[in-house]
XYZ file of C-alpha atoms in Angstrom:
250
model
C -4.527 -9.172 -5.242
C -7.068 -9.026 -2.410
C -4.803 -6.663 -0.483
C -4.493 -4.337 -3.479
C -8.247 -4.408 -3.977
C -8.731 -3.543 -0.315
C -6.326 -0.615 -0.518
C -8.034 0.661 -3.657
C -11.447 0.386 -1.984
C -10.269 2.273 1.086
C -8.712 4.964 -1.105
C -11.960 5.339 -3.061
C -14.026 5.586 0.119
C -11.628 8.211 1.507
C -11.951 10.205 -1.716
C -15.748 10.088 -1.509
C -15.586 11.104 2.148
C -13.350 14.070 1.300
C -15.882 15.245 -1.258
C -18.642 15.058 1.360
C -16.509 16.908 3.898
C -15.695 19.688 1.455
C -19.368 20.046 0.557
C -20.457 20.200 4.202
C -17.618 22.590 5.079
C -18.975 25.100 2.585
C -22.024 25.628 4.781
C -20.674 24.741 8.234
C -19.774 27.561 10.595
C -16.261 28.066 11.941
C -17.588 27.083 15.388
C -18.909 23.756 14.071
C -15.644 23.006 12.309
C -13.661 23.879 15.452
C -15.757 21.423 17.455
C -14.942 18.720 14.913
C -11.256 19.633 15.110
C -11.298 19.387 18.923
C -12.933 15.956 18.693
C -10.260 14.840 16.220
C -7.568 16.213 18.537
C -8.857 14.026 21.369
C -8.967 10.972 19.073
C -5.381 11.544 17.953
C -4.218 11.930 21.554
C -5.751 8.539 22.324
C -4.064 6.981 19.285
C -0.755 8.445 20.408
C -0.923 6.566 23.711
C -3.034 3.499 22.964
C -1.459 0.033 22.545
C -1.330 -1.102 18.929
C -0.986 -4.887 19.403
C 1.528 -5.032 16.554
C -0.553 -3.021 14.089
C 1.652 0.098 14.132
C 1.899 0.413 10.351
C -1.839 -0.012 9.907
C -2.555 2.709 12.456
C 0.020 4.980 10.795
C -1.561 4.419 7.360
C -5.099 4.952 8.630
C -4.071 8.127 10.472
C -2.393 9.394 7.311
C -5.633 8.898 5.381
C -7.356 10.933 8.084
C -4.736 13.639 7.694
C -5.317 13.751 3.924
C -9.015 14.379 4.571
C -8.154 17.133 7.043
C -5.498 18.711 4.801
C -7.596 18.405 1.653
C -10.699 19.995 3.177
C -9.740 23.475 1.996
C -13.071 25.165 2.834
C -12.711 24.059 6.466
C -9.058 25.048 6.677
C -9.866 28.489 5.291
C -12.413 28.966 8.077
C -10.018 27.697 10.755
C -6.349 26.770 10.222
C -3.889 23.896 9.814
C -2.765 23.794 13.445
C -3.911 20.187 14.010
C -1.486 18.938 11.337
C 1.423 18.032 13.654
C -0.938 16.021 15.881
C -1.514 13.606 13.008
C 2.223 13.143 12.522
C 2.847 12.642 16.227
C 0.899 9.424 15.660
C 2.071 8.589 12.130
C 5.807 8.900 12.666
C 5.733 7.395 16.138
C 4.071 4.303 14.691
C 6.029 4.216 11.424
C 9.184 6.388 11.303
C 10.102 4.638 8.017
C 7.120 6.295 6.287
C 9.391 8.792 4.530
C 6.712 10.566 2.483
C 5.141 11.624 5.768
C 8.113 13.890 6.530
C 7.310 16.004 3.464
C 3.617 16.291 4.328
C 4.548 17.172 7.913
C 6.819 19.969 6.708
C 4.274 21.385 4.251
C 1.276 21.259 6.562
C 2.893 22.091 9.916
C 5.846 24.329 9.042
C 4.604 26.047 5.894
C 0.826 26.262 6.412
C 0.380 26.090 10.177
C 3.505 28.097 10.993
C 4.693 25.534 13.552
C 8.259 24.668 12.453
C 9.451 24.064 16.020
C 6.843 21.353 16.413
C 7.511 19.932 12.966
C 11.283 19.666 13.476
C 10.815 18.195 16.952
C 8.663 15.377 15.534
C 11.193 14.750 12.748
C 14.136 14.606 15.167
C 12.353 12.040 17.322
C 11.466 9.870 14.317
C 14.986 10.131 12.887
C 16.346 8.306 15.923
C 14.783 5.140 14.479
C 16.498 5.478 11.089
C 20.006 4.489 10.024
C 22.116 4.951 6.892
C 20.563 2.761 4.189
C 17.821 1.592 6.592
C 15.560 2.182 4.765
C 17.682 2.761 1.633
C 16.280 6.292 1.093
C 16.406 7.306 4.764
C 18.448 10.366 3.777
C 15.189 11.953 2.582
C 14.173 12.610 6.181
C 17.434 14.443 6.933
C 16.997 16.633 3.861
C 13.473 17.482 4.952
C 14.686 18.400 8.431
C 17.367 20.611 6.871
C 14.749 22.379 4.743
C 12.636 23.212 7.781
C 15.630 24.359 9.822
C 16.856 26.622 7.036
C 13.646 28.056 5.605
C 11.289 28.120 8.588
C 13.541 28.298 11.661
C 16.355 30.340 10.129
C 18.906 28.072 11.818
C 21.543 27.767 9.098
C 24.050 25.862 11.249
C 21.534 23.187 12.220
C 20.457 23.016 8.559
C 24.082 22.620 7.464
C 24.521 19.675 9.820
C 21.306 18.057 8.559
C 22.281 18.425 4.895
C 25.744 17.106 5.708
C 24.198 14.050 7.370
C 21.883 13.618 4.370
C 24.933 13.685 2.097
C 26.744 11.097 4.198
C 23.728 8.791 4.375
C 22.973 9.155 0.662
C 26.581 8.283 -0.170
C 26.096 4.975 1.670
C 22.712 4.281 0.111
C 21.809 1.653 -2.472
C 18.703 3.601 -3.517
C 18.611 4.716 -7.192
C 19.730 8.330 -7.570
C 21.224 8.493 -4.102
C 24.668 9.571 -5.342
C 23.185 12.653 -7.002
C 21.365 13.431 -3.755
C 24.647 13.037 -1.876
C 26.299 15.527 -4.202
C 23.528 18.135 -4.023
C 23.163 17.800 -0.242
C 26.919 18.238 0.233
C 26.814 21.263 -2.058
C 24.039 22.861 -0.003
C 25.991 22.182 3.214
C 29.086 23.776 1.648
C 27.144 26.894 0.631
C 25.907 27.280 4.213
C 29.404 26.728 5.623
C 30.823 29.586 3.546
C 27.778 31.848 3.876
C 25.099 31.136 6.539
C 22.725 33.502 4.715
C 23.359 31.933 1.326
C 20.577 32.711 -1.149
C 21.788 29.813 -3.295
C 21.282 27.393 -0.406
C 17.815 28.790 0.262
C 16.898 28.492 -3.412
C 18.129 24.887 -3.366
C 15.892 24.198 -0.356
C 12.875 25.790 -2.040
C 13.591 23.708 -5.163
C 13.281 20.615 -2.953
C 9.946 21.950 -1.686
C 8.862 22.571 -5.286
C 9.918 19.080 -6.379
C 7.837 17.433 -3.649
C 4.932 19.887 -3.480
C 1.755 17.980 -2.532
C -0.553 20.655 -3.935
C -0.651 23.586 -6.344
C -0.624 26.162 -3.552
C 2.709 24.869 -2.233
C 4.107 24.738 -5.754
C 3.207 28.371 -6.448
C 4.575 29.484 -3.092
C 7.901 27.730 -3.740
C 8.230 29.399 -7.150
C 7.490 32.823 -5.607
C 10.126 32.259 -2.908
C 12.748 31.170 -5.468
C 12.103 34.248 -7.591
C 12.112 36.549 -4.542
C 15.605 35.257 -3.708
C 16.825 36.162 -7.195
C 16.483 32.737 -8.775
C 14.511 31.960 -11.896
C 12.169 29.069 -12.602
C 11.992 28.003 -16.244
C 9.161 25.621 -17.137
C 9.930 23.679 -20.318
C 7.270 22.537 -22.818
C 7.836 18.913 -21.796
C 6.891 19.723 -18.195
C 10.419 19.671 -16.777
C 11.748 22.604 -14.764
C 15.106 24.342 -14.836
C 16.364 26.631 -12.090
C 18.743 29.548 -12.523
C 20.671 30.431 -9.389
C 20.659 33.974 -7.982
C 23.238 36.226 -9.633
C 24.550 37.146 -6.188
C 24.754 34.815 -3.219
C-alpha cells in the first residue's frame, strides 16, 4: 500500500511539474529551451554510464517520467524538436529492456516525431538481445515494434519481414493472453511482405498497430491519415471500437 501511495504521489508531482513546464515554455525563447535540452542531454549521458548499484529499474522508471515531461511539453517541442527522445531510451532500455511499453514510446517519439528511425531501431535491437521467447511473456511486442519501424520509417521490408516472423514465432510460444492472435496477425504481415515487399496491406497493418498504441491524439490522427492514404478505411463505431478495411489493391 505504501509503495502504491508513493507511486501515485510521484505521478501527481510529475503531472504538476509538466503543467509548470508547459506554462513556462509558452514564454521561454527557443534559445532558453535549447539550453535546458543540452543540460538534460548531459544528465542523460551521465545516467547512461553511471553505476546503478542494483537500482536499474528505478533509474529506468525515473528516466521514463522525465521523458514524459519532455515529450508532453508541446510548446517547447514546437519551438525546438524531439531529437533528444532517443537519449532517454538509451538509458531506459539499457537499464530495463523488459519495459515493453517503452519500445512504443521510443518508436513514436524518435522515429515518427524526431525522424531518427536508424537510432530508434538500433536501440531496440540492442535491448532485444536481453529478451527471449516468453521472457517476459509478451516479449513479442518488442519485435513487432521493431518491424513497424523497419517497414514504415526505414523502408526495409525484408528486415521488417524477419522481425514480424520472429514476433509470430515468439507469440506462438507465449503464455500471455491474446498471444495466439498476435502470432497469427504477425505471420500474416510477414507473408504479405514475402509475396510483395511493397505491400500496402502490410503497411496498413503496421499503421493499425501504431493507431492501436498511439500515446497521443496527434499520433492517432497521423496513423489514420496514413491508413487512408494507402487506400485503407478507418471506421469508428459508436461504441468506440474501430474497424479497418484493407486497400482494394495491394
